[in-house]
PDB file of C-alpha atoms in Angstrom:
ATOM      1  CA  UNK A   1     193.889 -10.688 112.912  1.00 92.00           C
ATOM      2  CA  UNK A   2     190.671  -8.047 112.186  1.00 97.00           C
ATOM      3  CA  UNK A   3     187.148  -9.379 111.860  1.00 97.00           C
ATOM      4  CA  UNK A   4     184.712  -6.973 109.977  1.00 98.00           C
ATOM      5  CA  UNK A   5     181.196  -7.959 110.797  1.00 97.00           C
ATOM      6  CA  UNK A   6     179.584  -5.858 108.131  1.00 95.00           C
ATOM      7  CA  UNK A   7     181.915  -7.282 105.494  1.00 94.00           C
ATOM      8  CA  UNK A   8     179.312  -9.818 105.088  1.00 94.00           C
ATOM      9  CA  UNK A   9     175.773  -8.662 105.730  1.00 95.00           C
ATOM     10  CA  UNK A  10     174.297  -9.565 108.862  1.00 96.00           C
ATOM     11  CA  UNK A  11     171.806  -8.402 111.449  1.00 97.00           C
ATOM     12  CA  UNK A  12     174.913  -6.031 112.483  1.00 97.00           C
ATOM     13  CA  UNK A  13     174.877  -3.822 109.311  1.00 97.00           C
ATOM     14  CA  UNK A  14     171.145  -3.072 110.088  1.00 97.00           C
ATOM     15  CA  UNK A  15     172.070  -2.030 113.477  1.00 98.00           C
ATOM     16  CA  UNK A  16     174.985   0.118 112.334  1.00 98.00           C
ATOM     17  CA  UNK A  17     172.600   1.678 109.352  1.00 98.00           C
ATOM     18  CA  UNK A  18     170.681   2.521 112.561  1.00 98.00           C
ATOM     19  CA  UNK A  19     173.415   3.767 114.506  1.00 98.00           C
ATOM     20  CA  UNK A  20     174.680   6.474 111.686  1.00 98.00           C
ATOM     21  CA  UNK A  21     171.153   7.423 110.827  1.00 98.00           C
ATOM     22  CA  UNK A  22     170.463  10.893 112.344  1.00 97.00           C
ATOM     23  CA  UNK A  23     166.650  10.270 112.500  1.00 97.00           C
ATOM     24  CA  UNK A  24     166.942   7.306 114.529  1.00 97.00           C
ATOM     25  CA  UNK A  25     169.811   8.851 116.552  1.00 97.00           C
ATOM     26  CA  UNK A  26     167.458  10.903 118.403  1.00 96.00           C
ATOM     27  CA  UNK A  27     166.024   7.654 120.308  1.00 97.00           C
ATOM     28  CA  UNK A  28     168.834   7.338 122.821  1.00 97.00           C
ATOM     29  CA  UNK A  29     167.457   4.150 124.107  1.00 97.00           C
ATOM     30  CA  UNK A  30     167.465   2.639 120.660  1.00 97.00           C
ATOM     31  CA  UNK A  31     171.041   3.842 119.797  1.00 98.00           C
ATOM     32  CA  UNK A  32     172.534   2.597 122.819  1.00 97.00           C
ATOM     33  CA  UNK A  33     170.670  -1.083 122.274  1.00 98.00           C
ATOM     34  CA  UNK A  34     172.118  -1.261 119.027  1.00 98.00           C
ATOM     35  CA  UNK A  35     175.631  -0.885 120.427  1.00 98.00           C
ATOM     36  CA  UNK A  36     174.699  -3.537 123.148  1.00 98.00           C
ATOM     37  CA  UNK A  37     173.997  -5.816 120.526  1.00 98.00           C
ATOM     38  CA  UNK A  38     177.233  -5.400 118.692  1.00 98.00           C
ATOM     39  CA  UNK A  39     178.637  -6.189 121.862  1.00 98.00           C
ATOM     40  CA  UNK A  40     176.789  -9.308 122.384  1.00 98.00           C
ATOM     41  CA  UNK A  41     177.601 -10.427 118.787  1.00 98.00           C
ATOM     42  CA  UNK A  42     180.993  -9.924 119.564  1.00 98.00           C
ATOM     43  CA  UNK A  43     181.275 -11.810 122.672  1.00 98.00           C
ATOM     44  CA  UNK A  44     179.664 -14.623 120.968  1.00 98.00           C
ATOM     45  CA  UNK A  45     182.263 -14.840 118.584  1.00 98.00           C
ATOM     46  CA  UNK A  46     184.963 -13.809 120.923  1.00 98.00           C
ATOM     47  CA  UNK A  47     183.644 -17.192 122.984  1.00 98.00           C
ATOM     48  CA  UNK A  48     184.961 -19.561 120.169  1.00 98.00           C
ATOM     49  CA  UNK A  49     188.130 -18.572 120.590  1.00 97.00           C
ATOM     50  CA  UNK A  50     188.741 -19.146 124.448  1.00 98.00           C
ATOM     51  CA  UNK A  51     190.087 -21.868 125.998  1.00 97.00           C
ATOM     52  CA  UNK A  52     188.048 -24.985 127.578  1.00 98.00           C
ATOM     53  CA  UNK A  53     187.944 -27.572 130.138  1.00 98.00           C
ATOM     54  CA  UNK A  54     185.688 -30.756 130.502  1.00 98.00           C
ATOM     55  CA  UNK A  55     183.194 -30.854 133.153  1.00 98.00           C
ATOM     56  CA  UNK A  56     180.788 -33.375 134.271  1.00 98.00           C
ATOM     57  CA  UNK A  57     176.910 -32.325 134.472  1.00 97.00           C
ATOM     58  CA  UNK A  58     174.271 -34.712 136.073  1.00 97.00           C
ATOM     59  CA  UNK A  59     170.744 -34.048 134.016  1.00 97.00           C
ATOM     60  CA  UNK A  60     167.568 -35.557 135.375  1.00 97.00           C
ATOM     61  CA  UNK A  61     168.026 -38.506 133.111  1.00 97.00           C
ATOM     62  CA  UNK A  62     171.985 -39.177 132.831  1.00 97.00           C
ATOM     63  CA  UNK A  63     175.446 -37.669 133.277  1.00 97.00           C
ATOM     64  CA  UNK A  64     177.161 -36.204 130.622  1.00 97.00           C
ATOM     65  CA  UNK A  65     180.796 -34.722 129.922  1.00 98.00           C
ATOM     66  CA  UNK A  66     180.556 -31.286 128.293  1.00 98.00           C
ATOM     67  CA  UNK A  67     183.092 -28.393 128.166  1.00 98.00           C
ATOM     68  CA  UNK A  68     182.799 -24.845 129.504  1.00 97.00           C
ATOM     69  CA  UNK A  69     185.305 -21.677 129.436  1.00 98.00           C
ATOM     70  CA  UNK A  70     188.602 -22.489 131.277  1.00 98.00           C
ATOM     71  CA  UNK A  71     189.495 -19.004 132.548  1.00 98.00           C
ATOM     72  CA  UNK A  72     186.549 -16.167 132.440  1.00 97.00           C
ATOM     73  CA  UNK A  73     187.744 -13.271 130.730  1.00 98.00           C
ATOM     74  CA  UNK A  74     187.898  -9.761 131.983  1.00 98.00           C
ATOM     75  CA  UNK A  75     186.056  -7.103 130.292  1.00 98.00           C
ATOM     76  CA  UNK A  76     187.299  -3.317 130.192  1.00 96.00           C
ATOM     77  CA  UNK A  77     185.740  -0.329 128.674  1.00 95.00           C
ATOM     78  CA  UNK A  78     186.802   3.161 128.388  1.00 91.00           C
ATOM     79  CA  UNK A  79     184.050   5.479 130.014  1.00 85.00           C
ATOM     80  CA  UNK A  80     181.561   6.812 129.236  1.00 87.00           C
ATOM     81  CA  UNK A  81     181.148   6.092 125.710  1.00 91.00           C
ATOM     82  CA  UNK A  82     181.874   2.510 125.751  1.00 93.00           C
ATOM     83  CA  UNK A  83     179.383   1.483 128.425  1.00 96.00           C
ATOM     84  CA  UNK A  84     176.695   0.400 126.075  1.00 97.00           C
ATOM     85  CA  UNK A  85     179.274  -1.660 124.108  1.00 98.00           C
ATOM     86  CA  UNK A  86     180.370  -3.214 127.420  1.00 98.00           C
ATOM     87  CA  UNK A  87     176.919  -3.999 128.562  1.00 98.00           C
ATOM     88  CA  UNK A  88     176.543  -6.062 125.552  1.00 98.00           C
ATOM     89  CA  UNK A  89     179.607  -7.861 126.190  1.00 98.00           C
ATOM     90  CA  UNK A  90     178.763  -8.543 129.985  1.00 98.00           C
ATOM     91  CA  UNK A  91     175.161  -9.686 129.042  1.00 98.00           C
ATOM     92  CA  UNK A  92     176.990 -12.947 127.587  1.00 98.00           C
ATOM     93  CA  UNK A  93     180.228 -13.091 129.290  1.00 98.00           C
ATOM     94  CA  UNK A  94     177.772 -12.851 132.713  1.00 96.00           C
ATOM     95  CA  UNK A  95     180.851 -14.610 134.886  1.00 97.00           C
ATOM     96  CA  UNK A  96     183.458 -12.232 133.819  1.00 98.00           C
ATOM     97  CA  UNK A  97     185.337  -9.523 135.942  1.00 97.00           C
ATOM     98  CA  UNK A  98     185.374  -5.982 134.967  1.00 97.00           C
ATOM     99  CA  UNK A  99     187.621  -3.142 134.547  1.00 95.00           C
ATOM    100  CA  UNK A 100     187.252   0.469 133.674  1.00 94.00           C
ATOM    101  CA  UNK A 101     189.405   3.479 132.021  1.00 92.00           C
ATOM    102  CA  UNK A 102     188.159   7.289 132.129  1.00 85.00           C
ATOM    103  CA  UNK A 103     190.072   8.473 129.194  1.00 71.00           C
ATOM    104  CA  UNK A 104     188.794  11.370 126.850  1.00 64.00           C
ATOM    105  CA  UNK A 105     189.962  14.037 124.311  1.00 59.00           C
ATOM    106  CA  UNK A 106     190.791  17.399 125.701  1.00 61.00           C
ATOM    107  CA  UNK A 107     190.048  19.737 122.831  1.00 53.00           C
ATOM    108  CA  UNK A 108     191.522  23.340 122.398  1.00 55.00           C
ATOM    109  CA  UNK A 109     190.293  26.286 120.854  1.00 55.00           C
ATOM    110  CA  UNK A 110     190.853  25.184 117.403  1.00 59.00           C
ATOM    111  CA  UNK A 111     189.088  21.583 118.441  1.00 55.00           C
ATOM    112  CA  UNK A 112     192.447  20.043 118.233  1.00 53.00           C
ATOM    113  CA  UNK A 113     192.722  17.225 120.861  1.00 53.00           C
ATOM    114  CA  UNK A 114     195.290  15.650 123.288  1.00 56.00           C
ATOM    115  CA  UNK A 115     194.215  12.368 125.433  1.00 59.00           C
ATOM    116  CA  UNK A 116     193.344  12.698 129.107  1.00 67.00           C
ATOM    117  CA  UNK A 117     193.309   9.802 131.511  1.00 67.00           C
ATOM    118  CA  UNK A 118     192.129  10.388 134.672  1.00 74.00           C
ATOM    119  CA  UNK A 119     191.305   7.176 136.263  1.00 81.00           C
ATOM    120  CA  UNK A 120     191.860   3.167 135.978  1.00 86.00           C
ATOM    121  CA  UNK A 121     190.554   0.371 137.874  1.00 88.00           C
ATOM    122  CA  UNK A 122     191.049  -3.280 136.905  1.00 90.00           C
ATOM    123  CA  UNK A 123     191.356  -6.927 138.527  1.00 93.00           C
ATOM    124  CA  UNK A 124     194.527  -8.885 137.699  1.00 93.00           C
ATOM    125  CA  UNK A 125     194.693  -9.949 134.207  1.00 96.00           C
ATOM    126  CA  UNK A 126     197.648 -12.330 134.031  1.00 97.00           C
ATOM    127  CA  UNK A 127     196.948 -15.301 131.979  1.00 97.00           C
ATOM    128  CA  UNK A 128     193.153 -14.349 131.304  1.00 98.00           C
ATOM    129  CA  UNK A 129     191.527 -13.093 128.155  1.00 98.00           C
ATOM    130  CA  UNK A 130     191.185  -9.390 128.050  1.00 98.00           C
ATOM    131  CA  UNK A 131     188.656  -7.713 125.878  1.00 98.00           C
ATOM    132  CA  UNK A 132     188.461  -4.169 125.646  1.00 98.00           C
ATOM    133  CA  UNK A 133     185.770  -2.111 124.578  1.00 97.00           C
ATOM    134  CA  UNK A 134     185.716   1.069 122.660  1.00 96.00           C
ATOM    135  CA  UNK A 135     182.641   2.293 120.315  1.00 96.00           C
ATOM    136  CA  UNK A 136     184.969   4.551 117.966  1.00 95.00           C
ATOM    137  CA  UNK A 137     188.380   3.609 116.832  1.00 96.00           C
ATOM    138  CA  UNK A 138     189.418   6.905 115.315  1.00 95.00           C
ATOM    139  CA  UNK A 139     193.089   7.886 115.691  1.00 93.00           C
ATOM    140  CA  UNK A 140     193.713   4.944 118.237  1.00 92.00           C
ATOM    141  CA  UNK A 141     195.210   7.371 120.577  1.00 89.00           C
ATOM    142  CA  UNK A 142     193.015   6.874 123.556  1.00 88.00           C
ATOM    143  CA  UNK A 143     192.901   3.160 123.008  1.00 93.00           C
ATOM    144  CA  UNK A 144     196.566   2.818 123.297  1.00 93.00           C
ATOM    145  CA  UNK A 145     196.964   4.683 126.351  1.00 90.00           C
ATOM    146  CA  UNK A 146     194.267   2.813 128.013  1.00 92.00           C
ATOM    147  CA  UNK A 147     195.435  -0.758 126.667  1.00 94.00           C
ATOM    148  CA  UNK A 148     199.128   0.172 128.115  1.00 93.00           C
ATOM    149  CA  UNK A 149     197.847   1.262 131.360  1.00 91.00           C
ATOM    150  CA  UNK A 150     195.697  -2.043 131.812  1.00 93.00           C
ATOM    151  CA  UNK A 151     198.841  -4.072 130.521  1.00 94.00           C
ATOM    152  CA  UNK A 152     200.492  -3.156 133.794  1.00 90.00           C
ATOM    153  CA  UNK A 153     198.043  -5.272 135.673  1.00 86.00           C
ATOM    154  CA  UNK A 154     199.627  -8.523 134.008  1.00 93.00           C
ATOM    155  CA  UNK A 155     200.034 -10.066 130.632  1.00 96.00           C
ATOM    156  CA  UNK A 156     196.568 -11.396 129.212  1.00 98.00           C
ATOM    157  CA  UNK A 157     196.542 -14.885 127.642  1.00 98.00           C
ATOM    158  CA  UNK A 158     194.415 -13.116 124.876  1.00 98.00           C
ATOM    159  CA  UNK A 159     194.055  -9.613 123.786  1.00 98.00           C
ATOM    160  CA  UNK A 160     190.516  -8.723 122.083  1.00 98.00           C
ATOM    161  CA  UNK A 161     189.241  -5.318 121.127  1.00 98.00           C
ATOM    162  CA  UNK A 162     185.882  -4.501 120.189  1.00 98.00           C
ATOM    163  CA  UNK A 163     184.761  -1.738 118.394  1.00 98.00           C
ATOM    164  CA  UNK A 164     181.414  -0.551 116.596  1.00 98.00           C
ATOM    165  CA  UNK A 165     182.976   1.664 114.005  1.00 98.00           C
ATOM    166  CA  UNK A 166     186.442   1.803 112.981  1.00 98.00           C
ATOM    167  CA  UNK A 167     188.873   4.221 110.680  1.00 97.00           C
ATOM    168  CA  UNK A 168     191.386   2.152 108.669  1.00 96.00           C
ATOM    169  CA  UNK A 169     194.246   4.441 110.032  1.00 96.00           C
ATOM    170  CA  UNK A 170     193.158   3.627 113.759  1.00 96.00           C
ATOM    171  CA  UNK A 171     193.223  -0.035 112.714  1.00 97.00           C
ATOM    172  CA  UNK A 172     196.438  -0.145 111.235  1.00 97.00           C
ATOM    173  CA  UNK A 173     198.030   1.860 114.528  1.00 96.00           C
ATOM    174  CA  UNK A 174     196.461  -0.597 116.763  1.00 97.00           C
ATOM    175  CA  UNK A 175     198.079  -3.199 114.568  1.00 96.00           C
ATOM    176  CA  UNK A 176     201.266  -1.858 114.852  1.00 96.00           C
ATOM    177  CA  UNK A 177     201.077  -1.276 118.484  1.00 96.00           C
ATOM    178  CA  UNK A 178     199.404  -4.576 119.612  1.00 97.00           C
ATOM    179  CA  UNK A 179     200.301  -6.945 117.120  1.00 96.00           C
ATOM    180  CA  UNK A 180     198.887  -9.884 119.381  1.00 96.00           C
ATOM    181  CA  UNK A 181     195.632  -8.409 119.538  1.00 97.00           C
ATOM    182  CA  UNK A 182     192.316  -9.533 117.742  1.00 98.00           C
ATOM    183  CA  UNK A 183     190.215  -6.568 116.651  1.00 98.00           C
ATOM    184  CA  UNK A 184     186.514  -6.964 116.146  1.00 98.00           C
ATOM    185  CA  UNK A 185     184.615  -4.153 114.403  1.00 98.00           C
ATOM    186  CA  UNK A 186     181.277  -3.745 113.271  1.00 98.00           C
ATOM    187  CA  UNK A 187     182.354  -1.683 110.192  1.00 98.00           C
ATOM    188  CA  UNK A 188     185.538  -0.134 109.193  1.00 98.00           C
ATOM    189  CA  UNK A 189     185.449   3.400 107.352  1.00 97.00           C
ATOM    190  CA  UNK A 190     188.150   4.500 105.110  1.00 94.00           C
ATOM    191  CA  UNK A 191     188.828   8.169 106.093  1.00 93.00           C
ATOM    192  CA  UNK A 192     189.374  10.467 109.229  1.00 94.00           C
ATOM    193  CA  UNK A 193     189.098  14.251 108.994  1.00 91.00           C
ATOM    194  CA  UNK A 194     191.998  16.382 109.902  1.00 86.00           C
ATOM    195  CA  UNK A 195     190.879  16.719 113.362  1.00 82.00           C
ATOM    196  CA  UNK A 196     190.751  12.872 113.894  1.00 86.00           C
ATOM    197  CA  UNK A 197     187.204  12.152 113.565  1.00 90.00           C
ATOM    198  CA  UNK A 198     185.655   8.988 111.637  1.00 96.00           C
ATOM    199  CA  UNK A 199     183.800   9.761 108.412  1.00 95.00           C
ATOM    200  CA  UNK A 200     181.214   8.840 107.672  1.00 95.00           C
ATOM    201  CA  UNK A 201     181.210   7.596 111.329  1.00 96.00           C
ATOM    202  CA  UNK A 202     178.309   8.174 113.447  1.00 96.00           C
ATOM    203  CA  UNK A 203     179.064  11.328 115.623  1.00 93.00           C
ATOM    204  CA  UNK A 204     179.967  11.074 119.121  1.00 92.00           C
ATOM    205  CA  UNK A 205     179.029   7.876 120.535  1.00 94.00           C
ATOM    206  CA  UNK A 206     178.980   9.139 124.063  1.00 92.00           C
ATOM    207  CA  UNK A 207     176.417  12.096 123.487  1.00 93.00           C
ATOM    208  CA  UNK A 208     174.212  10.284 121.297  1.00 95.00           C
ATOM    209  CA  UNK A 209     174.360   7.510 124.397  1.00 95.00           C
ATOM    210  CA  UNK A 210     173.905   9.471 127.573  1.00 92.00           C
ATOM    211  CA  UNK A 211     173.773  13.268 125.949  1.00 90.00           C
ATOM    212  CA  UNK A 212     175.727  16.318 125.372  1.00 84.00           C
ATOM    213  CA  UNK A 213     178.793  16.863 127.870  1.00 77.00           C
ATOM    214  CA  UNK A 214     179.949  19.959 129.069  1.00 70.00           C
ATOM    215  CA  UNK A 215     183.257  20.911 127.544  1.00 63.00           C
ATOM    216  CA  UNK A 216     185.761  21.587 130.394  1.00 54.00           C
TER     217      UNK A 216
END
């Protein structure tokens, strides 16, 4: 299943507008915060999908029975671009465990790329909800590589993928590769360029959050 937050107007539309705007993008803190907000909204919505258990609470006046999350999720992100979106998820799932994947596009002289993955660390995900944050879902190549490696650490009870901007092609690729996943997208754009960039998109989320990187 795919949930596109901006399909029906909400505050998410306003945040995505700012993420795309080349003038607003000059403010890195604002860019990061808008990514973080989308992560927070996604966390709130995902929380409705999680299994709960009953708990007993003593208030100053009485005892009550309520519910809480039965099994805390594992939240993972692809470094470095995914950090603000990941932080938004972690703001709400503050008892969650976390994992990290370092994957990036290695560009050649013609600006075509292959996926390089150098690092992965993750707790046991067996029978736990797994949430993967990646701000830009373009071709889906790096996300597929990351998730496949994450799944070597166990079989999660649920798989949620959170992205700020996705392409239709990337969405379809992920759905084909991981039919069990639920994808939460801020907005879905129709097109990819011949070099694998989302259009209209928003540019390089990592550079806009943290500064332009050296190409190595």
